[in-house]
PDB file of C-alpha atoms in Angstrom:
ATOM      1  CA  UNK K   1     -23.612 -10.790  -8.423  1.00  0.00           C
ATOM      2  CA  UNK K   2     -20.525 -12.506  -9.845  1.00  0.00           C
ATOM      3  CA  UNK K   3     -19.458  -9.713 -11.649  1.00  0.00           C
ATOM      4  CA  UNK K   4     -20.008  -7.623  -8.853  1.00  0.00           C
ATOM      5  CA  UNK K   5     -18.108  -9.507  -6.352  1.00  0.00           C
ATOM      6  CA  UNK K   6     -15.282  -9.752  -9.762  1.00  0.00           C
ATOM      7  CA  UNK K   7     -15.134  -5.841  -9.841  1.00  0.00           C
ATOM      8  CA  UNK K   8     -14.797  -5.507  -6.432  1.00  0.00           C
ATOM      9  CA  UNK K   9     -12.216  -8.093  -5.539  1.00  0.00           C
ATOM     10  CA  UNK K  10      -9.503  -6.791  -8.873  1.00  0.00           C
ATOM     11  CA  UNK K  11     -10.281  -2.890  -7.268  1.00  0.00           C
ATOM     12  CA  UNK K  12      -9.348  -4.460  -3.638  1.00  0.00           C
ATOM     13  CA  UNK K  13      -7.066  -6.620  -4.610  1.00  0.00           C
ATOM     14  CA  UNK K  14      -5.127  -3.841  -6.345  1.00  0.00           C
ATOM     15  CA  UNK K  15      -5.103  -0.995  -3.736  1.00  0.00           C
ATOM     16  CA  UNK K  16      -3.480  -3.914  -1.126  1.00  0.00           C
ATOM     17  CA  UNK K  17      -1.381  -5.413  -3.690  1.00  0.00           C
ATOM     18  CA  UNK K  18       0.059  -1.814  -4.286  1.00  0.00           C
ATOM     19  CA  UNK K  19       0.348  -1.075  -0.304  1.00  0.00           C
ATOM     20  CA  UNK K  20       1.709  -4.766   0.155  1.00  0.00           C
ATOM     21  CA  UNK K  21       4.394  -4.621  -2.827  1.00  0.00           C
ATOM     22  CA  UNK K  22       5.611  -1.177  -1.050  1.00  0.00           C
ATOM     23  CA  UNK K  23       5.567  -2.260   2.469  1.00  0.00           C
ATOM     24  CA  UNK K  24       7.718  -5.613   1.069  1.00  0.00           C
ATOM     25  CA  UNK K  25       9.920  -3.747  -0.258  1.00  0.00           C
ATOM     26  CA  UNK K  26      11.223  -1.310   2.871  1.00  0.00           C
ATOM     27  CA  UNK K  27      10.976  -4.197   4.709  1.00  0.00           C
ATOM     28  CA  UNK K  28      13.190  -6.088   2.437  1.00  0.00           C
ATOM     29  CA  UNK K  29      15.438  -4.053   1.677  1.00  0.00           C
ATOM     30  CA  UNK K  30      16.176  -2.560   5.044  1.00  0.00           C
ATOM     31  CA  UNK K  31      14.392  -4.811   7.724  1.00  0.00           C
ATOM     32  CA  UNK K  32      11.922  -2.006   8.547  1.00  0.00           C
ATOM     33  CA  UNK K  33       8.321  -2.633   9.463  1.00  0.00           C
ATOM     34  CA  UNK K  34       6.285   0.748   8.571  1.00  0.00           C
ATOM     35  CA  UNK K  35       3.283   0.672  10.494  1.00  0.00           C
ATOM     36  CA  UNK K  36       2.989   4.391   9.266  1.00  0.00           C
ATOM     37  CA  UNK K  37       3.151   2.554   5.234  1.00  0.00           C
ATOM     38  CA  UNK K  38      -1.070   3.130   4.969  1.00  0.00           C
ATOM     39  CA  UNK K  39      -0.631   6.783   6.575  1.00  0.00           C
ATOM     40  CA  UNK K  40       1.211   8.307   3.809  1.00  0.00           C
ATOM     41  CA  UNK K  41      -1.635   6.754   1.943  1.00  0.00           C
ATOM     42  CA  UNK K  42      -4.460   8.618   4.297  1.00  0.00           C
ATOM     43  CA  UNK K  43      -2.132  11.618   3.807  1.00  0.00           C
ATOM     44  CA  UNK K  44      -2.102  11.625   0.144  1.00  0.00           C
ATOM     45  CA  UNK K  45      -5.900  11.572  -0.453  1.00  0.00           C
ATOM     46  CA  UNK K  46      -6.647  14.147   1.942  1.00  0.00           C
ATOM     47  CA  UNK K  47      -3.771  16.699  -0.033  1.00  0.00           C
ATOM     48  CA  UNK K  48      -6.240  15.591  -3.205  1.00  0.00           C
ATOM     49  CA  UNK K  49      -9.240  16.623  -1.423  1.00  0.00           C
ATOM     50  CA  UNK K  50      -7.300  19.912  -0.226  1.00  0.00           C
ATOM     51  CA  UNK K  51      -5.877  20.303  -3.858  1.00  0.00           C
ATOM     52  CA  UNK K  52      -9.212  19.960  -5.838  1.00  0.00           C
ATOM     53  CA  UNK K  53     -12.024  21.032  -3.265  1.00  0.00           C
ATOM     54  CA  UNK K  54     -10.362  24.186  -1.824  1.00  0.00           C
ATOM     55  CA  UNK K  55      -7.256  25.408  -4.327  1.00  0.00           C
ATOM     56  CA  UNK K  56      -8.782  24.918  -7.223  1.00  0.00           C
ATOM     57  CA  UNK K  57      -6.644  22.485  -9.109  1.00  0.00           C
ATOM     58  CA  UNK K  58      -7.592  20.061 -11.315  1.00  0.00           C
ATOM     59  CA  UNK K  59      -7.559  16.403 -10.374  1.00  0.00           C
ATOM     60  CA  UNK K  60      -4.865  15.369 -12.139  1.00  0.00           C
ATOM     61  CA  UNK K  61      -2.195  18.135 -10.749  1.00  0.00           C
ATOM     62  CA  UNK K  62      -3.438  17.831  -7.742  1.00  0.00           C
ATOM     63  CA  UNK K  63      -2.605  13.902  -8.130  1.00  0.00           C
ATOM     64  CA  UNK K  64       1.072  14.792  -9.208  1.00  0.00           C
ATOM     65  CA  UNK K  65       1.475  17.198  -5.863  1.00  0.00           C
ATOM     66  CA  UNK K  66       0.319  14.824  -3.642  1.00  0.00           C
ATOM     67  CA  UNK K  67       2.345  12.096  -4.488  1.00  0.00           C
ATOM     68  CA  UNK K  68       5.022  14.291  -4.326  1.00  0.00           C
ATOM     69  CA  UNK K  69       4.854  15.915  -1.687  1.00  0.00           C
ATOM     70  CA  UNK K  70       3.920  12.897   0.344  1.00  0.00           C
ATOM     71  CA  UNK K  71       7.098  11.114  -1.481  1.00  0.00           C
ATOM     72  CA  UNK K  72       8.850  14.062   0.180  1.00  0.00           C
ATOM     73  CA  UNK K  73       7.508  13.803   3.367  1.00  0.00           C
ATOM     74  CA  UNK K  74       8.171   9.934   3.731  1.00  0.00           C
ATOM     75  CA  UNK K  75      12.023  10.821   2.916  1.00  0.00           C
ATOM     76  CA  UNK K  76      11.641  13.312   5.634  1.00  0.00           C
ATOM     77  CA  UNK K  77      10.695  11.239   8.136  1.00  0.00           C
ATOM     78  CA  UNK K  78      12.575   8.336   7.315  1.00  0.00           C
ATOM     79  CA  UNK K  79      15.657  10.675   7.693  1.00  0.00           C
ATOM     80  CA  UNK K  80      14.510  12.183  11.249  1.00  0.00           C
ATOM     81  CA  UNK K  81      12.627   9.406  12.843  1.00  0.00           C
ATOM     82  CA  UNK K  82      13.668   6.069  11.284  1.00  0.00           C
ATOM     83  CA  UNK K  83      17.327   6.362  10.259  1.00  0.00           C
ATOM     84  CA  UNK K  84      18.854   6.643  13.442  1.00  0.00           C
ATOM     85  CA  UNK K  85      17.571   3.642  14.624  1.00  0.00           C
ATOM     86  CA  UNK K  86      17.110   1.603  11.684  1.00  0.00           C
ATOM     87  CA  UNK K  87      19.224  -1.222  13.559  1.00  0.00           C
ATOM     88  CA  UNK K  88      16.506  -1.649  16.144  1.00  0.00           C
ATOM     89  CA  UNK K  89      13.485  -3.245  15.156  1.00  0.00           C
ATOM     90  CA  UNK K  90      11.829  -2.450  18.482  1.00  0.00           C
ATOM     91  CA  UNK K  91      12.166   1.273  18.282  1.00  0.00           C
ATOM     92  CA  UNK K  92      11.293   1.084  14.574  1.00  0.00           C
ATOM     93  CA  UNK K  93       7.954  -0.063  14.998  1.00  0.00           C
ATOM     94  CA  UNK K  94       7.357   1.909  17.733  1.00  0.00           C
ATOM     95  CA  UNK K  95       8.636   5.323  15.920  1.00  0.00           C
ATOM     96  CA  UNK K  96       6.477   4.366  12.562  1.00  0.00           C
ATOM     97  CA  UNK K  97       3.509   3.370  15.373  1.00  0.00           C
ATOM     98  CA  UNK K  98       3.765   6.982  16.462  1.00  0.00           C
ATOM     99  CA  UNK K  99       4.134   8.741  13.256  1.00  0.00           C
ATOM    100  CA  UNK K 100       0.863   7.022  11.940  1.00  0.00           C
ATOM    101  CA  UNK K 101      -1.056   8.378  15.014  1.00  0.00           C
ATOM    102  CA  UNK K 102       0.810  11.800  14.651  1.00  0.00           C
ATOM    103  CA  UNK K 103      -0.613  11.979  10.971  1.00  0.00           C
ATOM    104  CA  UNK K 104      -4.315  10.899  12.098  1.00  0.00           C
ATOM    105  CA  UNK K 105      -4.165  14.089  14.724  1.00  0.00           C
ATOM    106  CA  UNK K 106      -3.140  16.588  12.514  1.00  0.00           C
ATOM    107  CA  UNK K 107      -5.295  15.451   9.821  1.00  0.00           C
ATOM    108  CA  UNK K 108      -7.812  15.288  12.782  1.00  0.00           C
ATOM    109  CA  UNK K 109      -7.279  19.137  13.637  1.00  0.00           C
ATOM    110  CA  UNK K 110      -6.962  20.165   9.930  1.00  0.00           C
ATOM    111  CA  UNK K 111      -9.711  18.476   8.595  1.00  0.00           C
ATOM    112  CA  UNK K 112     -12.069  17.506  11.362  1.00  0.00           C
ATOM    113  CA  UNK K 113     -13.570  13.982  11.682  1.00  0.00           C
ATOM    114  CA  UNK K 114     -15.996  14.423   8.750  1.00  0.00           C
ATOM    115  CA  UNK K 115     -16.830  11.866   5.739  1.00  0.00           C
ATOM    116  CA  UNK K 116     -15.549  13.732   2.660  1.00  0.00           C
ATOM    117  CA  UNK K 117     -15.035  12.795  -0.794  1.00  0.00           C
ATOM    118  CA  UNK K 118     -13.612  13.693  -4.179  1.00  0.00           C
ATOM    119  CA  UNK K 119     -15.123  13.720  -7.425  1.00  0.00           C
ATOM    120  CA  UNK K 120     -13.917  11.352  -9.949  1.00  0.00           C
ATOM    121  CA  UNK K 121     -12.045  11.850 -12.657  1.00  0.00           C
ATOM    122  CA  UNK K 122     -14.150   9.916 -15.584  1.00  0.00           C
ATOM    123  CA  UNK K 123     -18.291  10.094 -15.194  1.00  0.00           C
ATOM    124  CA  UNK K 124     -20.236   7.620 -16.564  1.00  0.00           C
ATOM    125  CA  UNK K 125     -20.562   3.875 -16.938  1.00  0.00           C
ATOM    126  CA  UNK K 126     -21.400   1.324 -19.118  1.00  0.00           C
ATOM    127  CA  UNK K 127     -23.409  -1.915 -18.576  1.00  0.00           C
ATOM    128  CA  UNK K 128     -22.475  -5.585 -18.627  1.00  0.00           C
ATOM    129  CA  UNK K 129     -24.653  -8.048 -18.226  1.00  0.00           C
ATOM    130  CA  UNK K 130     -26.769  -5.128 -16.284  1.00  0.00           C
ATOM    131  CA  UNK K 131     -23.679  -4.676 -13.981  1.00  0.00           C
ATOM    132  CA  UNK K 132     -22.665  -0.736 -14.079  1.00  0.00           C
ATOM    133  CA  UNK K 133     -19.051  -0.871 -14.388  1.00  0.00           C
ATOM    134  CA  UNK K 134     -18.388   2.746 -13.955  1.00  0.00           C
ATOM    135  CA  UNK K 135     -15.062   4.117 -15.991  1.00  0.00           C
ATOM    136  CA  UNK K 136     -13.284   5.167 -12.809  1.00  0.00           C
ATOM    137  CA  UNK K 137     -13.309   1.482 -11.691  1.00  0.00           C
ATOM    138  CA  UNK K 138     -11.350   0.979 -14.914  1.00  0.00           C
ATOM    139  CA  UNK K 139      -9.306   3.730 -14.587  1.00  0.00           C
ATOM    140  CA  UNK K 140      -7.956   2.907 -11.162  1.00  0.00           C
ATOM    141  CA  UNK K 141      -7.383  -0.958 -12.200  1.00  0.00           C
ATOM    142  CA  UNK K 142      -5.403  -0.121 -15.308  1.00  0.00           C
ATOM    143  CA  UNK K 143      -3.339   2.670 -13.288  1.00  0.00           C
ATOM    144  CA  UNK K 144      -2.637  -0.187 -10.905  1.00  0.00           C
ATOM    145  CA  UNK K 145      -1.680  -2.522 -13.449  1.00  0.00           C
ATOM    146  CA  UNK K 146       0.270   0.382 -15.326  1.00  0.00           C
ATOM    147  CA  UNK K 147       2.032   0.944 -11.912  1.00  0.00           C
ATOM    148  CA  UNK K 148       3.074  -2.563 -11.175  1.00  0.00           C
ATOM    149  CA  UNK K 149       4.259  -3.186 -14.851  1.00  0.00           C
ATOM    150  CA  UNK K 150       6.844   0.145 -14.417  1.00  0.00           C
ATOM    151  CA  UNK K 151       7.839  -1.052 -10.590  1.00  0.00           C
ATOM    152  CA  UNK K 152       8.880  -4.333 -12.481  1.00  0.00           C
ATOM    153  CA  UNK K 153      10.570  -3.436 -15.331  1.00  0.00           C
ATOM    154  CA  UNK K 154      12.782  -1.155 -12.548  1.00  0.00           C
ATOM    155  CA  UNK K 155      13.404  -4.161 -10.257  1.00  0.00           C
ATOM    156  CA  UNK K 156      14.305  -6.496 -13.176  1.00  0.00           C
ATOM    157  CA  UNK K 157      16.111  -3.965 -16.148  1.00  0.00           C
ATOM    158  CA  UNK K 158      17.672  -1.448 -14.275  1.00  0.00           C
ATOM    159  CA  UNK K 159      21.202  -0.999 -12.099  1.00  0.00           C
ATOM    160  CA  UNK K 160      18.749   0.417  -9.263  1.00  0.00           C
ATOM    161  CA  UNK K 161      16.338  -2.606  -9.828  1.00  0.00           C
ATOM    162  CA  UNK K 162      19.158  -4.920  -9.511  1.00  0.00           C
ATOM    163  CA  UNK K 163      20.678  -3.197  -5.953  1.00  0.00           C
ATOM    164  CA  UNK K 164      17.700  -3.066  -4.664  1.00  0.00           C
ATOM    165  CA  UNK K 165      17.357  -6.895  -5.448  1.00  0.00           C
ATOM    166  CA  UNK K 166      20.544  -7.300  -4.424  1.00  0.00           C
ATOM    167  CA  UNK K 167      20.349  -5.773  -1.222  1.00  0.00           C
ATOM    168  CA  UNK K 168      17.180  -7.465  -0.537  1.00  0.00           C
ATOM    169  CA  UNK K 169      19.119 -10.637  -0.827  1.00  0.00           C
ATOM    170  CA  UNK K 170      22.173 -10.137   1.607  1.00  0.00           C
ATOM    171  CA  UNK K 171      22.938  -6.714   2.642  1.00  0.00           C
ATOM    172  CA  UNK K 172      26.447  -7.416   3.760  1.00  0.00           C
ATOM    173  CA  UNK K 173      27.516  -9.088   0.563  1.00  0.00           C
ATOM    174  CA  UNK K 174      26.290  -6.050  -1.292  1.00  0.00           C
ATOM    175  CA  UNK K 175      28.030  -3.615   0.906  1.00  0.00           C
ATOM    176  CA  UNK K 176      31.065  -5.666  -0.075  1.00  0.00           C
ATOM    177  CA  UNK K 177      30.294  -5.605  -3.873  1.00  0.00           C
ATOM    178  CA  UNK K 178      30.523  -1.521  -3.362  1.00  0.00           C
ATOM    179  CA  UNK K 179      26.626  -0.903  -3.045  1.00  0.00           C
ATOM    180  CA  UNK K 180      26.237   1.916  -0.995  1.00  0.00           C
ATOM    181  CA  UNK K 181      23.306   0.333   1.328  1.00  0.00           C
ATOM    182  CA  UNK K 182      22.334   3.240   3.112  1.00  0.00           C
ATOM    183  CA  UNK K 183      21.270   4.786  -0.118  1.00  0.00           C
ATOM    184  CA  UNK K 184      19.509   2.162  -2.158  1.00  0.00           C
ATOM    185  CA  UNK K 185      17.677   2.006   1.747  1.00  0.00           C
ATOM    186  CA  UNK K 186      16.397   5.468   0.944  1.00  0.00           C
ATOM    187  CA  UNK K 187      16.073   5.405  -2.629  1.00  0.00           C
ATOM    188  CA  UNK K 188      13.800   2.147  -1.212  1.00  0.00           C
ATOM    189  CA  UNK K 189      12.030   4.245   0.837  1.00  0.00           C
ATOM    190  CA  UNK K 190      11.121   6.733  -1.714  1.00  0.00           C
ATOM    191  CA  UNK K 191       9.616   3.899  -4.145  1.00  0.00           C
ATOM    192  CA  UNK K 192       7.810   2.751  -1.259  1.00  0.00           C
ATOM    193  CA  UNK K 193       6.233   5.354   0.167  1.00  0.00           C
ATOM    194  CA  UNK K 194       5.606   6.851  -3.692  1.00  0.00           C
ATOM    195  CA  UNK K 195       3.618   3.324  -3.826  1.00  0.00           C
ATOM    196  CA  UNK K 196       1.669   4.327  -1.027  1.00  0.00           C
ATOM    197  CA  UNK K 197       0.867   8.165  -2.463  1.00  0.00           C
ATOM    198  CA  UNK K 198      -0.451   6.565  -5.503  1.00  0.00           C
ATOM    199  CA  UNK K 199      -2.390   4.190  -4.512  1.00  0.00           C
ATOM    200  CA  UNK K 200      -4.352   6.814  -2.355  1.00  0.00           C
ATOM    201  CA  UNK K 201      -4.515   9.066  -5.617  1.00  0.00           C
ATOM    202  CA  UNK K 202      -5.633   6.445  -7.270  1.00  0.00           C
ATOM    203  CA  UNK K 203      -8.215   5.499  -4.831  1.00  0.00           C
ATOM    204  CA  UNK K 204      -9.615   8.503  -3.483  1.00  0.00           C
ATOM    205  CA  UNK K 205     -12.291   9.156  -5.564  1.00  0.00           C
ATOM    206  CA  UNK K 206     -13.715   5.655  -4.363  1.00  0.00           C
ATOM    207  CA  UNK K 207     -13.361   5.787  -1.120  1.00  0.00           C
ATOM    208  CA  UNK K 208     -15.201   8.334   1.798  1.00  0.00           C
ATOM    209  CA  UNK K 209     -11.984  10.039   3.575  1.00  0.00           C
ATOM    210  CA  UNK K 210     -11.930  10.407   7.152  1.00  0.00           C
ATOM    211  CA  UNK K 211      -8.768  10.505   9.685  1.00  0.00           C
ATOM    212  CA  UNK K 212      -8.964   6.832  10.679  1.00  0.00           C
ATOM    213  CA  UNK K 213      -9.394   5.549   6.702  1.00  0.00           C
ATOM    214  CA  UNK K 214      -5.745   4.224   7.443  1.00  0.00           C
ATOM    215  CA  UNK K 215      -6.330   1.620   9.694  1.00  0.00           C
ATOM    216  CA  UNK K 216      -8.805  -0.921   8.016  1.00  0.00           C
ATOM    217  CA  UNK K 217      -5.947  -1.199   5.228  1.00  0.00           C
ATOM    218  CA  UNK K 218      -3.457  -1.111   7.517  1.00  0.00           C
ATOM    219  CA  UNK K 219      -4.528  -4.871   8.919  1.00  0.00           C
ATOM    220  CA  UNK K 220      -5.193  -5.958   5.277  1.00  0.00           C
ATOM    221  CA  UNK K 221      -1.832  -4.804   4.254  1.00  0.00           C
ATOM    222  CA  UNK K 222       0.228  -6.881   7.148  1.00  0.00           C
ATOM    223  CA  UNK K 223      -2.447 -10.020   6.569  1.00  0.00           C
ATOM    224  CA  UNK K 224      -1.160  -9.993   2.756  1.00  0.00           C
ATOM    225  CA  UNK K 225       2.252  -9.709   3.467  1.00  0.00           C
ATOM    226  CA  UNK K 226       2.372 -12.326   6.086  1.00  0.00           C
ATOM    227  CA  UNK K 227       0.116 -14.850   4.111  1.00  0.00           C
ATOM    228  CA  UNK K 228       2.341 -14.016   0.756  1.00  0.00           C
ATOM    229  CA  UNK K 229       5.847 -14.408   2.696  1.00  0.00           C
ATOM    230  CA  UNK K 230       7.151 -11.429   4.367  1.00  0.00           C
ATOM    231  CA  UNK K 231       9.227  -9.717   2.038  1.00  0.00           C
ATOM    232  CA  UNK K 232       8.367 -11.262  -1.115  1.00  0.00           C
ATOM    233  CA  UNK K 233       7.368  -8.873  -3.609  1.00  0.00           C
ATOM    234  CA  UNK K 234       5.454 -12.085  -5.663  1.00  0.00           C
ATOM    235  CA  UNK K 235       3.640 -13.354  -2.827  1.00  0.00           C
ATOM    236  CA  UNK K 236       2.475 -10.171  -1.987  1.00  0.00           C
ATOM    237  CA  UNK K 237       0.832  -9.453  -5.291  1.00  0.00           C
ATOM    238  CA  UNK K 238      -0.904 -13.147  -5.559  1.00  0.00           C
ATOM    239  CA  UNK K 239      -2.192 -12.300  -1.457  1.00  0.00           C
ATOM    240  CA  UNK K 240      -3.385  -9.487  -1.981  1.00  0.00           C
ATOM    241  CA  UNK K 241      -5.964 -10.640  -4.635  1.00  0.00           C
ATOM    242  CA  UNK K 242      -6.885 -13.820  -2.569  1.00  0.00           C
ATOM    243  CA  UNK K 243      -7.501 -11.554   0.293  1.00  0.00           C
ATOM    244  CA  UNK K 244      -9.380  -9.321  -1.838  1.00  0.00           C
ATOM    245  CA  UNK K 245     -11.521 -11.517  -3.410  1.00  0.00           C
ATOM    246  CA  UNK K 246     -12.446 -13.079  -0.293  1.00  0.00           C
ATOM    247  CA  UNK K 247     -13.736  -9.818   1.021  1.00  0.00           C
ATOM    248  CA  UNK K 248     -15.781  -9.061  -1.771  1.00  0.00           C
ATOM    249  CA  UNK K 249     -17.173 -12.635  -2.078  1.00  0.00           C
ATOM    250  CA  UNK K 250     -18.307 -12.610   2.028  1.00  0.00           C
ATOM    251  CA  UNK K 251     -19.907  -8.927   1.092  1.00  0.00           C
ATOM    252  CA  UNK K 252     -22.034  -9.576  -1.322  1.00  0.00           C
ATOM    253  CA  UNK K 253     -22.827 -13.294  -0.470  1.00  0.00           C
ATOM    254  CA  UNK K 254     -22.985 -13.614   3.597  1.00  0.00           C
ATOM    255  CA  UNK K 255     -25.658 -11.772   5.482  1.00  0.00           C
ATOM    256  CA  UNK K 256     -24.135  -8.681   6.831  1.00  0.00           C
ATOM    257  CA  UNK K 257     -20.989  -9.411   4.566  1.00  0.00           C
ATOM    258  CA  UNK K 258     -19.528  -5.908   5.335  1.00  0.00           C
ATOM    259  CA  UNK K 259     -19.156  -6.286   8.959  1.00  0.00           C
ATOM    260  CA  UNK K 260     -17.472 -10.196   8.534  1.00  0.00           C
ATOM    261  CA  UNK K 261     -15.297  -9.785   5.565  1.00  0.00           C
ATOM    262  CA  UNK K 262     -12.033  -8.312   7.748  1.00  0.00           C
ATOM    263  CA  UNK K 263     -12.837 -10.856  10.162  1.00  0.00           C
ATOM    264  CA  UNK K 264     -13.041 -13.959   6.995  1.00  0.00           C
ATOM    265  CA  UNK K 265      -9.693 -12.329   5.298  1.00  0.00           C
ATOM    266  CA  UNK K 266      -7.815 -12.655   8.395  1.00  0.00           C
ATOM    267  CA  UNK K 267      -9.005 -15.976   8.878  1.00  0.00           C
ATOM    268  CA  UNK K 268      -8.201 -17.126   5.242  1.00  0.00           C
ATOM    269  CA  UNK K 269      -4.463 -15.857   6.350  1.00  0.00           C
ATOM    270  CA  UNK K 270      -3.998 -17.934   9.992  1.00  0.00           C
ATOM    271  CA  UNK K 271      -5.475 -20.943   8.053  1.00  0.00           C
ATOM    272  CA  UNK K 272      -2.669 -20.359   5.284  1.00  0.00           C
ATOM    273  CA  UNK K 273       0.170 -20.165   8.040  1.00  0.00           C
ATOM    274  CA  UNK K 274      -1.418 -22.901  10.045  1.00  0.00           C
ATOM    275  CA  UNK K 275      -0.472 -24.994   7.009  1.00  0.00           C
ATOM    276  CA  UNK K 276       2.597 -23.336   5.638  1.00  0.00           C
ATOM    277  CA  UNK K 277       3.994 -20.748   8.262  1.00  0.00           C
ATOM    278  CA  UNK K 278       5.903 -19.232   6.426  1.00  0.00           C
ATOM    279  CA  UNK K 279       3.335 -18.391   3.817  1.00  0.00           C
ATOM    280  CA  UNK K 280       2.793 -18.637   0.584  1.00  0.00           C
ATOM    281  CA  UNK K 281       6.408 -17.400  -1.700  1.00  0.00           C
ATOM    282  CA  UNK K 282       8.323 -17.248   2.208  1.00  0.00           C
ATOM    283  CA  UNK K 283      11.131 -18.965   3.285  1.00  0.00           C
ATOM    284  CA  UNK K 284      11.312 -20.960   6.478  1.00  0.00           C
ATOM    285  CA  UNK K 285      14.314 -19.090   7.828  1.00  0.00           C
ATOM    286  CA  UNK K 286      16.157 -16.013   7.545  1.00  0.00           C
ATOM    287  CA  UNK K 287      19.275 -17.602   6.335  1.00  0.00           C
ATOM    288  CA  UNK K 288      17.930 -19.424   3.412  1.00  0.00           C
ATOM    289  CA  UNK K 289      16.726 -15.378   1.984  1.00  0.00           C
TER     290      UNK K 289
END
């Protein structure tokens, strides 16, 4: 059992740290709160299913098209729907709010409200300590770690890295230093949305798809960011395995684990905040960012 709930927590832990890390940054960078963050994930694992199951392609292609496509899309969107009012948090979360419910519909009317899945990429497992650990759980924990290694080494060794950082920080004092903010806001987006394409590529072959797989992640995602520190990238990584392993410890141990184990992650996060409110890596005010 306590390799089971082990396996299960790093595979959890990663998919939210991944959807976290991108949601941090947007929000960071240009004060926006994507609700829509975990539909470009939904989005990307159903153009896998439609890339593998019904043109043909093989499951890596069909991995690289997704996430860029759905990279696309996110620019898109952020362009026609966010953009031009970027300045008001209100309307922001209520324009991401709609575009996640306009992306369950048409995925609704496209591909019905039936379970589907995707074949993994590796068969097989091996046995440890007779625990199957199955070679696509290792494949989507290294791509994860692979991920977040590359998403570092841009933040901390490259120009980009350090406007992004930068703009994070203070946007006005960057605008004076001659970063254009508007763009590293859209080259943000890109990342972040990119982050959310991969970690449903990554994913998919784990999970059953359906139109409303957006939501339970969704809830995990904002509990990880608010119990790391809203827009810290570090406490969004070190949540999102708490929060992770905590599921995965109330499955397997608590009696009818599956049904509680939103309800005990949640709780984990208002008992953080009831302590520290403004969570784990946060700061107490906006100023002191």
């Amino acid at each position: 059992m306590l390799l089971d709930i082990v396996i299960s927590g790093l595979i959890s832990g990663s998919v939210y740290a991944l959807l976290a890390i991108g949601f941090s940054l947007i929000f960071g960078v240009a004060r926006i709160v994507n609700i829509a963050h975990t539909a470009f994930y939904m989005i990307a694992a159903y153009c896998i299913y439609y890339g593998t199951q019904r043109l043909g392609l093989s499951p890596i292609w069909a991995m690289i098209a997704a996430v860029a496509v759905v990279t696309l899309a996110g620019l898109v969107c952020y362009r026609l729907f966010i953009y031009p009012v970027r300045e008001h948090e209100a309307a922001v979360l209520i324009a991401t709010i709609a575009l996640a419910m306009i992306f369950q519909e048409v995925m609704l009317m496209i591909f019905t409200g039936d379970f589907l899945s995707v074949p993994s990429l590796i068969e097989g497992y091996f046995l440890v300590l007779g625990v199957k650990v199955f070679y696509q759980q290792l494949l989507t924990f290294g791509a994860v770690l692979l991920i977040l290694a590359a998403l570092w080494s841009l933040l901390m060794e490259t120009r980009l890295g350090l406007a992004i950082r930068s703009t994070a920080q203070d946007r006005e004092v960057a605008a004076l230093m001659g970063m254009d903010e508007s763009r590293v806001a859209m080259i943000t987006m890109g990342i972040s949305v990119g982050l959310a394409a991969f970690t449903g590529a990554v994913i998919v072959p784990l999970t059953i798809l359906n139109p409303h797989m957006w939501m339970h992640p969704l809830i995990m995602m904002m509990a990880v960011v608010v119990l790391g520190g809203l827009g810290s990238l570090k406490g969004s990584f070190v949540g999102a395995y708490i929060l992770g392993f905590a599921e995965a410890l109330v499955v397997f141990v608590a009696p009818m684990g599956a049904y509680l184990k939103g309800s005990v992650a949640l709780s984990i996060m208002i008992l953080v905040l009831l302590i520290r409110p403004e969570g784990l890596f946060g700061v107490s005010f906006e100023e002191e960012r």
